[in-house]
Amino acid sequence: MRNILVTGSTGFLGRHLIKKLKNLDYNIYESNTKIANLIDINNLKIYNKVKFDYIFHLAAKTKAGDWCKYHKGEQWIDNQILNTNILKYWYEYQPQAKMICFGTSCSYGPCDDPLIESDYLLHEPDEDLYTYAMTKRMLLVGCKSLADQYGLKYIHYIPSTLYGPLFDINDTHFIFDLIKKIVDAKYNNNTVELWGDGNQKRELVYIDDALDIIISTMHLENEILNISSEKDYSIKEYADIICDYLDYPKKEINYNINKFVGVNRKILSTCKLNSIIKKEFNYIDIIKGIERTIDYYLQTIKL
């Protein structure tokens, strides 16, 4: 039976990934703030007697909204420590394992066209997300450097924003934030304030679709690959879907143009992904995916 180490195992992707991998009969070992915390490389030595086939590196220090804008220093230091420690552990103790790590679409330079993998290390990232973007770029450079010198194998995935059930109710990524705010307004008679004018566009990938893509491309070696549906919608369109499902009046939503917005559009190209999978991938319908996510949240807060 194959062995896998998952760092950042308690995050949204980590929880879903572990469940998926266990169903595929992998032995799963975890690293998080309570078990084998990556902040100290010595914590990983509890697994020295295990030979891993894969290391999934999901751990990162970040939050949605404008958090990155105001925590650049600590974000740089902590993420560089996490990334350096897992790469050092990989090289020194688990060189037979394939490193599967995750970048961020924030690392791309702003562009209205679909973003292609060959541009990942080119152009300047958005100023407010610059530090986080560069730590993820450095993670890829680290993987490439170890592969070049020592022959190690890796895959670097770049996912669009992932969504679906089992999200932490404190998660402030935009789609979860929209759901929570509109549910709160519906059931507690509070007002809904969304940042920006609602015309900024974002792309979502349902978590089960992302996992299917990951599992079907784990055979790749030394590749960088977008995880994308190549379909984006405006914040207003997402809010409208949620309002329709909850029967909440759309006209009650307030858009605050003085708040942090980020880039106007960010969508990833699927050209490379499609050439690898070599068949049409059937993504879950965006309305159905959001409705499932809302249902999960309503069950969680017992409404």
PDB file of C-alpha atoms in Angstrom:
ATOM      1  CA  MET A   1       0.000   0.000   0.000  1.00  0.00           C
ATOM      2  CA  ARG A   2       1.345   3.425  -0.953  1.00  0.00           C
ATOM      3  CA  ASN A   3       2.162   6.074   1.652  1.00  0.00           C
ATOM      4  CA  ILE A   4       1.331   9.772   1.412  1.00  0.00           C
ATOM      5  CA  LEU A   5       2.251  12.718   3.637  1.00  0.00           C
ATOM      6  CA  VAL A   6      -0.182  15.648   3.528  1.00  0.00           C
ATOM      7  CA  THR A   7       0.900  18.986   4.988  1.00  0.00           C
ATOM      8  CA  GLY A   8      -1.769  21.538   5.817  1.00  0.00           C
ATOM      9  CA  SER A   9      -4.065  18.565   6.307  1.00  0.00           C
ATOM     10  CA  THR A  10      -6.745  20.438   8.256  1.00  0.00           C
ATOM     11  CA  GLY A  11      -7.428  23.038   5.553  1.00  0.00           C
ATOM     12  CA  PHE A  12     -10.279  22.917   3.051  1.00  0.00           C
ATOM     13  CA  LEU A  13      -8.340  21.119   0.326  1.00  0.00           C
ATOM     14  CA  GLY A  14      -6.545  18.931   2.850  1.00  0.00           C
ATOM     15  CA  ARG A  15      -9.725  17.561   4.420  1.00  0.00           C
ATOM     16  CA  HIS A  16     -11.240  16.690   1.050  1.00  0.00           C
ATOM     17  CA  LEU A  17      -7.987  15.296  -0.340  1.00  0.00           C
ATOM     18  CA  ILE A  18      -7.400  12.981   2.609  1.00  0.00           C
ATOM     19  CA  LYS A  19     -10.910  11.570   2.351  1.00  0.00           C
ATOM     20  CA  LYS A  20     -10.412  10.961  -1.378  1.00  0.00           C
ATOM     21  CA  LEU A  21      -7.000   9.327  -0.965  1.00  0.00           C
ATOM     22  CA  LYS A  22      -8.194   7.055   1.842  1.00  0.00           C
ATOM     23  CA  ASN A  23     -10.994   5.843  -0.412  1.00  0.00           C
ATOM     24  CA  LEU A  24      -8.284   4.960  -2.929  1.00  0.00           C
ATOM     25  CA  ASP A  25      -6.486   2.865  -0.274  1.00  0.00           C
ATOM     26  CA  TYR A  26      -3.501   5.122   0.370  1.00  0.00           C
ATOM     27  CA  ASN A  27      -1.902   5.236   3.834  1.00  0.00           C
ATOM     28  CA  ILE A  28      -2.195   8.863   4.957  1.00  0.00           C
ATOM     29  CA  TYR A  29       0.142  10.681   7.329  1.00  0.00           C
ATOM     30  CA  GLU A  30      -0.502  14.269   8.351  1.00  0.00           C
ATOM     31  CA  SER A  31       1.366  17.470   9.117  1.00  0.00           C
ATOM     32  CA  ASN A  32      -0.522  20.400  10.608  1.00  0.00           C
ATOM     33  CA  THR A  33      -0.276  22.779  13.557  1.00  0.00           C
ATOM     34  CA  LYS A  34      -0.898  19.918  16.001  1.00  0.00           C
ATOM     35  CA  ILE A  35       0.844  16.989  14.298  1.00  0.00           C
ATOM     36  CA  ALA A  36       4.390  17.309  12.889  1.00  0.00           C
ATOM     37  CA  ASN A  37       4.155  21.100  12.619  1.00  0.00           C
ATOM     38  CA  LEU A  38       6.270  22.237   9.652  1.00  0.00           C
ATOM     39  CA  ILE A  39       7.485  25.353  11.451  1.00  0.00           C
ATOM     40  CA  ASP A  40      10.239  23.100  12.900  1.00  0.00           C
ATOM     41  CA  ILE A  41      11.707  20.545  10.512  1.00  0.00           C
ATOM     42  CA  ASN A  42      12.560  18.235  13.421  1.00  0.00           C
ATOM     43  CA  ASN A  43       8.838  17.622  13.957  1.00  0.00           C
ATOM     44  CA  LEU A  44       8.762  15.674  10.696  1.00  0.00           C
ATOM     45  CA  LYS A  45      11.286  13.155  11.966  1.00  0.00           C
ATOM     46  CA  ILE A  46       8.463  11.102  13.490  1.00  0.00           C
ATOM     47  CA  TYR A  47       7.943   9.862   9.927  1.00  0.00           C
ATOM     48  CA  ASN A  48      11.565   8.997   9.163  1.00  0.00           C
ATOM     49  CA  LYS A  49      10.834   5.264   9.189  1.00  0.00           C
ATOM     50  CA  VAL A  50       8.081   5.717   6.615  1.00  0.00           C
ATOM     51  CA  LYS A  51       8.946   5.798   2.926  1.00  0.00           C
ATOM     52  CA  PHE A  52       6.527   8.122   1.202  1.00  0.00           C
ATOM     53  CA  ASP A  53       5.426   7.700  -2.379  1.00  0.00           C
ATOM     54  CA  TYR A  54       3.992  11.217  -2.481  1.00  0.00           C
ATOM     55  CA  ILE A  55       4.207  14.366  -0.378  1.00  0.00           C
ATOM     56  CA  PHE A  56       1.261  16.725  -0.838  1.00  0.00           C
ATOM     57  CA  HIS A  57       2.378  20.146   0.370  1.00  0.00           C
ATOM     58  CA  LEU A  58      -0.718  22.247   1.087  1.00  0.00           C
ATOM     59  CA  ALA A  59       0.454  24.167   4.153  1.00  0.00           C
ATOM     60  CA  ALA A  60       0.549  27.954   3.771  1.00  0.00           C
ATOM     61  CA  LYS A  61      -0.079  31.000   5.887  1.00  0.00           C
ATOM     62  CA  THR A  62      -2.643  33.228   4.225  1.00  0.00           C
ATOM     63  CA  LYS A  63      -6.186  34.545   4.457  1.00  0.00           C
ATOM     64  CA  ALA A  64      -8.620  35.977   1.955  1.00  0.00           C
ATOM     65  CA  GLY A  65      -9.681  39.600   1.600  1.00  0.00           C
ATOM     66  CA  ASP A  66      -7.107  42.279   2.410  1.00  0.00           C
ATOM     67  CA  TRP A  67      -5.170  40.207   4.993  1.00  0.00           C
ATOM     68  CA  CYS A  68      -2.180  39.747   2.681  1.00  0.00           C
ATOM     69  CA  LYS A  69      -1.967  43.494   2.190  1.00  0.00           C
ATOM     70  CA  TYR A  70      -1.336  44.155   5.878  1.00  0.00           C
ATOM     71  CA  HIS A  71       0.695  41.087   6.929  1.00  0.00           C
ATOM     72  CA  LYS A  72       3.425  40.977   4.309  1.00  0.00           C
ATOM     73  CA  GLY A  73       6.377  40.533   6.637  1.00  0.00           C
ATOM     74  CA  GLU A  74       5.048  37.673   8.736  1.00  0.00           C
ATOM     75  CA  GLN A  75       3.602  36.023   5.648  1.00  0.00           C
ATOM     76  CA  TRP A  76       6.963  36.061   3.913  1.00  0.00           C
ATOM     77  CA  ILE A  77       8.891  34.691   6.892  1.00  0.00           C
ATOM     78  CA  ASP A  78       6.408  31.980   7.876  1.00  0.00           C
ATOM     79  CA  ASN A  79       5.732  30.712   4.367  1.00  0.00           C
ATOM     80  CA  GLN A  80       9.410  30.625   3.505  1.00  0.00           C
ATOM     81  CA  ILE A  81      10.031  28.561   6.649  1.00  0.00           C
ATOM     82  CA  LEU A  82       7.205  26.139   5.822  1.00  0.00           C
ATOM     83  CA  ASN A  83       8.306  25.736   2.224  1.00  0.00           C
ATOM     84  CA  THR A  84      12.018  25.448   2.947  1.00  0.00           C
ATOM     85  CA  ASN A  85      11.465  22.873   5.686  1.00  0.00           C
ATOM     86  CA  ILE A  86       9.322  20.566   3.553  1.00  0.00           C
ATOM     87  CA  LEU A  87      11.728  20.837   0.610  1.00  0.00           C
ATOM     88  CA  LYS A  88      14.705  20.135   2.847  1.00  0.00           C
ATOM     89  CA  TYR A  89      12.919  17.165   4.422  1.00  0.00           C
ATOM     90  CA  TRP A  90      12.027  15.859   0.961  1.00  0.00           C
ATOM     91  CA  TYR A  91      15.612  16.077  -0.268  1.00  0.00           C
ATOM     92  CA  GLU A  92      17.282  14.703   2.863  1.00  0.00           C
ATOM     93  CA  TYR A  93      14.840  12.009   4.015  1.00  0.00           C
ATOM     94  CA  GLN A  94      12.301  11.255   1.261  1.00  0.00           C
ATOM     95  CA  PRO A  95      14.017  11.693  -2.133  1.00  0.00           C
ATOM     96  CA  GLN A  96      12.051   8.772  -3.596  1.00  0.00           C
ATOM     97  CA  ALA A  97       8.761  10.625  -3.048  1.00  0.00           C
ATOM     98  CA  LYS A  98       7.105  12.826  -5.637  1.00  0.00           C
ATOM     99  CA  MET A  99       6.439  16.302  -4.290  1.00  0.00           C
ATOM    100  CA  ILE A 100       2.977  17.565  -5.182  1.00  0.00           C
ATOM    101  CA  CYS A 101       2.676  21.189  -4.199  1.00  0.00           C
ATOM    102  CA  PHE A 102       0.186  23.959  -4.805  1.00  0.00           C
ATOM    103  CA  GLY A 103       0.755  27.445  -6.055  1.00  0.00           C
ATOM    104  CA  THR A 104      -1.770  30.238  -6.391  1.00  0.00           C
ATOM    105  CA  SER A 105      -3.352  32.110  -9.255  1.00  0.00           C
ATOM    106  CA  CYS A 106      -2.238  35.258  -7.395  1.00  0.00           C
ATOM    107  CA  SER A 107       1.285  34.544  -8.621  1.00  0.00           C
ATOM    108  CA  TYR A 108       0.306  35.386 -12.169  1.00  0.00           C
ATOM    109  CA  GLY A 109       0.596  38.961 -13.309  1.00  0.00           C
ATOM    110  CA  PRO A 110      -2.801  40.679 -13.781  1.00  0.00           C
ATOM    111  CA  CYS A 111      -4.271  39.955 -17.215  1.00  0.00           C
ATOM    112  CA  ASP A 112      -7.781  39.801 -18.669  1.00  0.00           C
ATOM    113  CA  ASP A 113      -6.899  36.816 -20.881  1.00  0.00           C
ATOM    114  CA  PRO A 114      -6.696  33.206 -19.618  1.00  0.00           C
ATOM    115  CA  LEU A 115      -3.381  32.753 -17.802  1.00  0.00           C
ATOM    116  CA  ILE A 116      -0.981  30.110 -19.127  1.00  0.00           C
ATOM    117  CA  GLU A 117       1.540  28.102 -17.106  1.00  0.00           C
ATOM    118  CA  SER A 118       4.569  29.374 -19.025  1.00  0.00           C
ATOM    119  CA  ASP A 119       3.802  32.883 -17.698  1.00  0.00           C
ATOM    120  CA  TYR A 120       3.669  31.851 -14.032  1.00  0.00           C
ATOM    121  CA  LEU A 121       7.122  33.223 -13.208  1.00  0.00           C
ATOM    122  CA  LEU A 122       6.808  36.210 -15.540  1.00  0.00           C
ATOM    123  CA  HIS A 123       5.332  39.679 -15.002  1.00  0.00           C
ATOM    124  CA  GLU A 124       4.664  41.412 -11.696  1.00  0.00           C
ATOM    125  CA  PRO A 125       1.893  39.997  -9.459  1.00  0.00           C
ATOM    126  CA  ASP A 126      -0.764  42.286  -8.021  1.00  0.00           C
ATOM    127  CA  GLU A 127       0.828  44.710  -5.548  1.00  0.00           C
ATOM    128  CA  ASP A 128      -1.437  43.862  -2.602  1.00  0.00           C
ATOM    129  CA  LEU A 129      -0.874  40.107  -3.018  1.00  0.00           C
ATOM    130  CA  TYR A 130       2.770  40.395  -4.028  1.00  0.00           C
ATOM    131  CA  THR A 131       4.360  38.792  -0.976  1.00  0.00           C
ATOM    132  CA  TYR A 132       2.136  35.715  -0.953  1.00  0.00           C
ATOM    133  CA  ALA A 133       2.467  35.403  -4.716  1.00  0.00           C
ATOM    134  CA  MET A 134       6.251  35.455  -4.530  1.00  0.00           C
ATOM    135  CA  THR A 135       6.445  32.851  -1.749  1.00  0.00           C
ATOM    136  CA  LYS A 136       4.476  30.516  -4.029  1.00  0.00           C
ATOM    137  CA  ARG A 137       6.757  31.311  -6.948  1.00  0.00           C
ATOM    138  CA  MET A 138       9.737  30.537  -4.731  1.00  0.00           C
ATOM    139  CA  LEU A 139       8.164  27.190  -3.863  1.00  0.00           C
ATOM    140  CA  LEU A 140       8.121  26.278  -7.550  1.00  0.00           C
ATOM    141  CA  VAL A 141      11.703  27.505  -8.002  1.00  0.00           C
ATOM    142  CA  GLY A 142      12.716  25.325  -5.040  1.00  0.00           C
ATOM    143  CA  CYS A 143      11.122  22.243  -6.605  1.00  0.00           C
ATOM    144  CA  LYS A 144      12.737  22.975  -9.967  1.00  0.00           C
ATOM    145  CA  SER A 145      16.139  23.505  -8.350  1.00  0.00           C
ATOM    146  CA  LEU A 146      16.052  20.209  -6.451  1.00  0.00           C
ATOM    147  CA  ALA A 147      14.835  18.407  -9.534  1.00  0.00           C
ATOM    148  CA  ASP A 148      17.644  19.877 -11.636  1.00  0.00           C
ATOM    149  CA  GLN A 149      20.446  19.098  -9.185  1.00  0.00           C
ATOM    150  CA  TYR A 150      19.266  15.903  -7.506  1.00  0.00           C
ATOM    151  CA  GLY A 151      16.799  14.358  -9.935  1.00  0.00           C
ATOM    152  CA  LEU A 152      13.791  14.693  -7.629  1.00  0.00           C
ATOM    153  CA  LYS A 153      10.268  14.590  -9.084  1.00  0.00           C
ATOM    154  CA  TYR A 154       7.467  17.096  -8.522  1.00  0.00           C
ATOM    155  CA  ILE A 155       4.163  18.494  -9.782  1.00  0.00           C
ATOM    156  CA  HIS A 156       3.150  22.093  -9.113  1.00  0.00           C
ATOM    157  CA  TYR A 157      -0.592  22.684  -9.375  1.00  0.00           C
ATOM    158  CA  ILE A 158      -2.106  26.143  -9.671  1.00  0.00           C
ATOM    159  CA  PRO A 159      -5.793  25.973  -8.743  1.00  0.00           C
ATOM    160  CA  SER A 160      -8.459  28.583  -9.178  1.00  0.00           C
ATOM    161  CA  THR A 161     -10.494  29.273  -6.042  1.00  0.00           C
ATOM    162  CA  LEU A 162     -11.846  25.960  -4.754  1.00  0.00           C
ATOM    163  CA  TYR A 163     -15.296  25.695  -3.204  1.00  0.00           C
ATOM    164  CA  GLY A 164     -17.841  23.172  -1.977  1.00  0.00           C
ATOM    165  CA  PRO A 165     -19.049  21.602   1.295  1.00  0.00           C
ATOM    166  CA  LEU A 166     -16.887  21.065   4.389  1.00  0.00           C
ATOM    167  CA  PHE A 167     -15.474  24.586   4.379  1.00  0.00           C
ATOM    168  CA  ASP A 168     -14.533  26.152   7.698  1.00  0.00           C
ATOM    169  CA  ILE A 169     -17.197  28.666   8.707  1.00  0.00           C
ATOM    170  CA  ASN A 170     -14.366  31.133   9.447  1.00  0.00           C
ATOM    171  CA  ASP A 171     -13.046  30.841   5.891  1.00  0.00           C
ATOM    172  CA  THR A 172     -13.338  34.244   4.192  1.00  0.00           C
ATOM    173  CA  HIS A 173     -12.632  33.269   0.588  1.00  0.00           C
ATOM    174  CA  PHE A 174     -15.038  35.256  -1.538  1.00  0.00           C
ATOM    175  CA  ILE A 175     -17.654  32.604  -2.321  1.00  0.00           C
ATOM    176  CA  PHE A 176     -17.907  31.470   1.304  1.00  0.00           C
ATOM    177  CA  ASP A 177     -18.034  35.085   2.428  1.00  0.00           C
ATOM    178  CA  LEU A 178     -20.870  35.830  -0.006  1.00  0.00           C
ATOM    179  CA  ILE A 179     -22.859  32.843   1.223  1.00  0.00           C
ATOM    180  CA  LYS A 180     -22.383  33.720   4.883  1.00  0.00           C
ATOM    181  CA  LYS A 181     -23.302  37.372   4.432  1.00  0.00           C
ATOM    182  CA  ILE A 182     -26.460  36.673   2.441  1.00  0.00           C
ATOM    183  CA  VAL A 183     -27.579  33.870   4.778  1.00  0.00           C
ATOM    184  CA  ASP A 184     -27.025  36.224   7.722  1.00  0.00           C
ATOM    185  CA  ALA A 185     -29.118  38.907   6.024  1.00  0.00           C
ATOM    186  CA  LYS A 186     -31.862  36.419   5.175  1.00  0.00           C
ATOM    187  CA  TYR A 187     -32.253  34.950   8.641  1.00  0.00           C
ATOM    188  CA  ASN A 188     -31.028  37.728  10.941  1.00  0.00           C
ATOM    189  CA  ASN A 189     -32.263  40.801   9.061  1.00  0.00           C
ATOM    190  CA  ASN A 190     -28.753  42.207   8.721  1.00  0.00           C
ATOM    191  CA  THR A 191     -27.530  44.206   5.745  1.00  0.00           C
ATOM    192  CA  VAL A 192     -25.240  42.782   3.050  1.00  0.00           C
ATOM    193  CA  GLU A 193     -22.188  44.830   2.079  1.00  0.00           C
ATOM    194  CA  LEU A 194     -19.978  43.464  -0.695  1.00  0.00           C
ATOM    195  CA  TRP A 195     -16.626  44.992  -1.617  1.00  0.00           C
ATOM    196  CA  GLY A 196     -16.296  46.685  -4.990  1.00  0.00           C
ATOM    197  CA  ASP A 197     -18.989  47.409  -7.569  1.00  0.00           C
ATOM    198  CA  GLY A 198     -19.722  43.727  -8.162  1.00  0.00           C
ATOM    199  CA  ASN A 199     -18.310  43.667 -11.686  1.00  0.00           C
ATOM    200  CA  GLN A 200     -14.931  42.123 -10.807  1.00  0.00           C
ATOM    201  CA  LYS A 201     -14.818  38.564 -12.153  1.00  0.00           C
ATOM    202  CA  ARG A 202     -13.629  35.393 -10.444  1.00  0.00           C
ATOM    203  CA  GLU A 203     -13.372  31.732 -11.348  1.00  0.00           C
ATOM    204  CA  LEU A 204     -14.404  28.792  -9.151  1.00  0.00           C
ATOM    205  CA  VAL A 205     -13.593  25.079  -9.331  1.00  0.00           C
ATOM    206  CA  TYR A 206     -15.753  22.662  -7.345  1.00  0.00           C
ATOM    207  CA  ILE A 207     -13.635  20.638  -4.934  1.00  0.00           C
ATOM    208  CA  ASP A 208     -14.621  17.219  -6.326  1.00  0.00           C
ATOM    209  CA  ASP A 209     -13.699  18.348  -9.837  1.00  0.00           C
ATOM    210  CA  ALA A 210     -10.305  19.563  -8.609  1.00  0.00           C
ATOM    211  CA  LEU A 211      -9.626  16.250  -6.870  1.00  0.00           C
ATOM    212  CA  ASP A 212     -10.547  14.276  -9.987  1.00  0.00           C
ATOM    213  CA  ILE A 213      -8.091  16.378 -11.985  1.00  0.00           C
ATOM    214  CA  ILE A 214      -5.351  15.889  -9.405  1.00  0.00           C
ATOM    215  CA  ILE A 215      -5.807  12.116  -9.194  1.00  0.00           C
ATOM    216  CA  SER A 216      -5.881  11.742 -12.966  1.00  0.00           C
ATOM    217  CA  THR A 217      -2.643  13.725 -13.442  1.00  0.00           C
ATOM    218  CA  MET A 218      -0.529  12.457 -10.527  1.00  0.00           C
ATOM    219  CA  HIS A 219       1.552  10.480 -13.013  1.00  0.00           C
ATOM    220  CA  LEU A 220       3.101  13.682 -14.365  1.00  0.00           C
ATOM    221  CA  GLU A 221       6.694  14.546 -13.523  1.00  0.00           C
ATOM    222  CA  ASN A 222       8.277  17.976 -13.165  1.00  0.00           C
ATOM    223  CA  GLU A 223       5.262  19.808 -14.522  1.00  0.00           C
ATOM    224  CA  ILE A 224       3.313  22.934 -13.640  1.00  0.00           C
ATOM    225  CA  LEU A 225      -0.423  22.663 -14.279  1.00  0.00           C
ATOM    226  CA  ASN A 226      -3.447  24.922 -13.891  1.00  0.00           C
ATOM    227  CA  ILE A 227      -6.590  23.506 -12.284  1.00  0.00           C
ATOM    228  CA  SER A 228      -9.291  25.527 -13.960  1.00  0.00           C
ATOM    229  CA  SER A 229     -12.791  25.418 -15.397  1.00  0.00           C
ATOM    230  CA  GLU A 230     -11.961  28.434 -17.625  1.00  0.00           C
ATOM    231  CA  LYS A 231     -15.356  29.929 -16.788  1.00  0.00           C
ATOM    232  CA  ASP A 232     -15.658  33.020 -14.654  1.00  0.00           C
ATOM    233  CA  TYR A 233     -18.522  35.120 -13.370  1.00  0.00           C
ATOM    234  CA  SER A 234     -18.831  38.519 -11.738  1.00  0.00           C
ATOM    235  CA  ILE A 235     -19.259  38.891  -7.999  1.00  0.00           C
ATOM    236  CA  LYS A 236     -22.731  40.216  -8.731  1.00  0.00           C
ATOM    237  CA  GLU A 237     -23.598  37.073 -10.715  1.00  0.00           C
ATOM    238  CA  TYR A 238     -22.442  34.866  -7.837  1.00  0.00           C
ATOM    239  CA  ALA A 239     -24.480  36.961  -5.396  1.00  0.00           C
ATOM    240  CA  ASP A 240     -27.518  36.636  -7.663  1.00  0.00           C
ATOM    241  CA  ILE A 241     -27.235  32.822  -7.674  1.00  0.00           C
ATOM    242  CA  ILE A 242     -27.138  32.790  -3.872  1.00  0.00           C
ATOM    243  CA  CYS A 243     -30.030  35.247  -3.593  1.00  0.00           C
ATOM    244  CA  ASP A 244     -32.156  33.188  -5.984  1.00  0.00           C
ATOM    245  CA  TYR A 245     -31.592  30.004  -3.978  1.00  0.00           C
ATOM    246  CA  LEU A 246     -32.279  31.689  -0.642  1.00  0.00           C
ATOM    247  CA  ASP A 247     -35.139  33.815  -1.973  1.00  0.00           C
ATOM    248  CA  TYR A 248     -33.412  36.968  -0.794  1.00  0.00           C
ATOM    249  CA  PRO A 249     -34.027  40.270  -2.661  1.00  0.00           C
ATOM    250  CA  LYS A 250     -30.995  41.160  -4.790  1.00  0.00           C
ATOM    251  CA  LYS A 251     -31.767  44.871  -4.552  1.00  0.00           C
ATOM    252  CA  GLU A 252     -30.957  44.773  -0.835  1.00  0.00           C
ATOM    253  CA  ILE A 253     -27.266  44.124  -1.475  1.00  0.00           C
ATOM    254  CA  ASN A 254     -24.978  47.131  -0.984  1.00  0.00           C
ATOM    255  CA  TYR A 255     -21.783  47.399  -3.031  1.00  0.00           C
ATOM    256  CA  ASN A 256     -19.016  49.433  -1.389  1.00  0.00           C
ATOM    257  CA  ILE A 257     -16.673  50.740  -4.075  1.00  0.00           C
ATOM    258  CA  ASN A 258     -14.263  52.137  -1.480  1.00  0.00           C
ATOM    259  CA  LYS A 259     -13.223  48.701  -0.197  1.00  0.00           C
ATOM    260  CA  PHE A 260     -10.425  46.365  -1.347  1.00  0.00           C
ATOM    261  CA  VAL A 261     -11.255  44.720  -4.671  1.00  0.00           C
ATOM    262  CA  GLY A 262      -8.087  43.086  -6.029  1.00  0.00           C
ATOM    263  CA  VAL A 263      -7.563  42.456  -9.737  1.00  0.00           C
ATOM    264  CA  ASN A 264     -10.457  43.013 -12.130  1.00  0.00           C
ATOM    265  CA  ARG A 265     -10.287  39.537 -13.661  1.00  0.00           C
ATOM    266  CA  LYS A 266      -8.318  36.348 -13.037  1.00  0.00           C
ATOM    267  CA  ILE A 267      -8.979  33.191 -15.044  1.00  0.00           C
ATOM    268  CA  LEU A 268      -6.657  30.267 -15.757  1.00  0.00           C
ATOM    269  CA  SER A 269      -6.149  28.602 -19.120  1.00  0.00           C
ATOM    270  CA  THR A 270      -7.135  24.928 -19.493  1.00  0.00           C
ATOM    271  CA  CYS A 271      -5.217  24.340 -22.733  1.00  0.00           C
ATOM    272  CA  LYS A 272      -2.436  22.329 -21.105  1.00  0.00           C
ATOM    273  CA  LEU A 273      -4.840  20.434 -18.856  1.00  0.00           C
ATOM    274  CA  ASN A 274      -7.047  19.470 -21.789  1.00  0.00           C
ATOM    275  CA  SER A 275      -4.055  18.246 -23.784  1.00  0.00           C
ATOM    276  CA  ILE A 276      -3.111  15.938 -20.911  1.00  0.00           C
ATOM    277  CA  ILE A 277      -6.540  14.579 -20.027  1.00  0.00           C
ATOM    278  CA  LYS A 278      -7.398  14.259 -23.736  1.00  0.00           C
ATOM    279  CA  LYS A 279     -11.129  14.207 -23.150  1.00  0.00           C
ATOM    280  CA  GLU A 280     -13.806  16.706 -22.253  1.00  0.00           C
ATOM    281  CA  PHE A 281     -13.960  17.139 -18.484  1.00  0.00           C
ATOM    282  CA  ASN A 282     -17.482  17.495 -17.130  1.00  0.00           C
ATOM    283  CA  TYR A 283     -17.397  20.174 -14.444  1.00  0.00           C
ATOM    284  CA  ILE A 284     -20.279  20.440 -12.022  1.00  0.00           C
ATOM    285  CA  ASP A 285     -22.777  23.145 -12.945  1.00  0.00           C
ATOM    286  CA  ILE A 286     -21.945  26.347 -11.073  1.00  0.00           C
ATOM    287  CA  ILE A 287     -25.498  26.767  -9.756  1.00  0.00           C
ATOM    288  CA  LYS A 288     -25.641  23.197  -8.462  1.00  0.00           C
ATOM    289  CA  GLY A 289     -22.205  23.529  -6.854  1.00  0.00           C
ATOM    290  CA  ILE A 290     -23.118  26.746  -5.057  1.00  0.00           C
ATOM    291  CA  GLU A 291     -26.444  25.299  -3.903  1.00  0.00           C
ATOM    292  CA  ARG A 292     -24.625  22.291  -2.387  1.00  0.00           C
ATOM    293  CA  THR A 293     -22.243  24.665  -0.636  1.00  0.00           C
ATOM    294  CA  ILE A 294     -25.134  26.712   0.744  1.00  0.00           C
ATOM    295  CA  ASP A 295     -26.905  23.564   1.953  1.00  0.00           C
ATOM    296  CA  TYR A 296     -23.776  22.508   3.825  1.00  0.00           C
ATOM    297  CA  TYR A 297     -23.499  25.914   5.508  1.00  0.00           C
ATOM    298  CA  LEU A 298     -27.177  25.934   6.521  1.00  0.00           C
ATOM    299  CA  GLN A 299     -26.766  22.461   8.045  1.00  0.00           C
ATOM    300  CA  THR A 300     -23.614  23.525   9.850  1.00  0.00           C
ATOM    301  CA  ILE A 301     -25.226  26.539  11.501  1.00  0.00           C
ATOM    302  CA  LYS A 302     -28.413  24.491  12.022  1.00  0.00           C
ATOM    303  CA  LEU A 303     -30.874  26.578  10.040  1.00  0.00           C
TER     304      LEU A 303
END
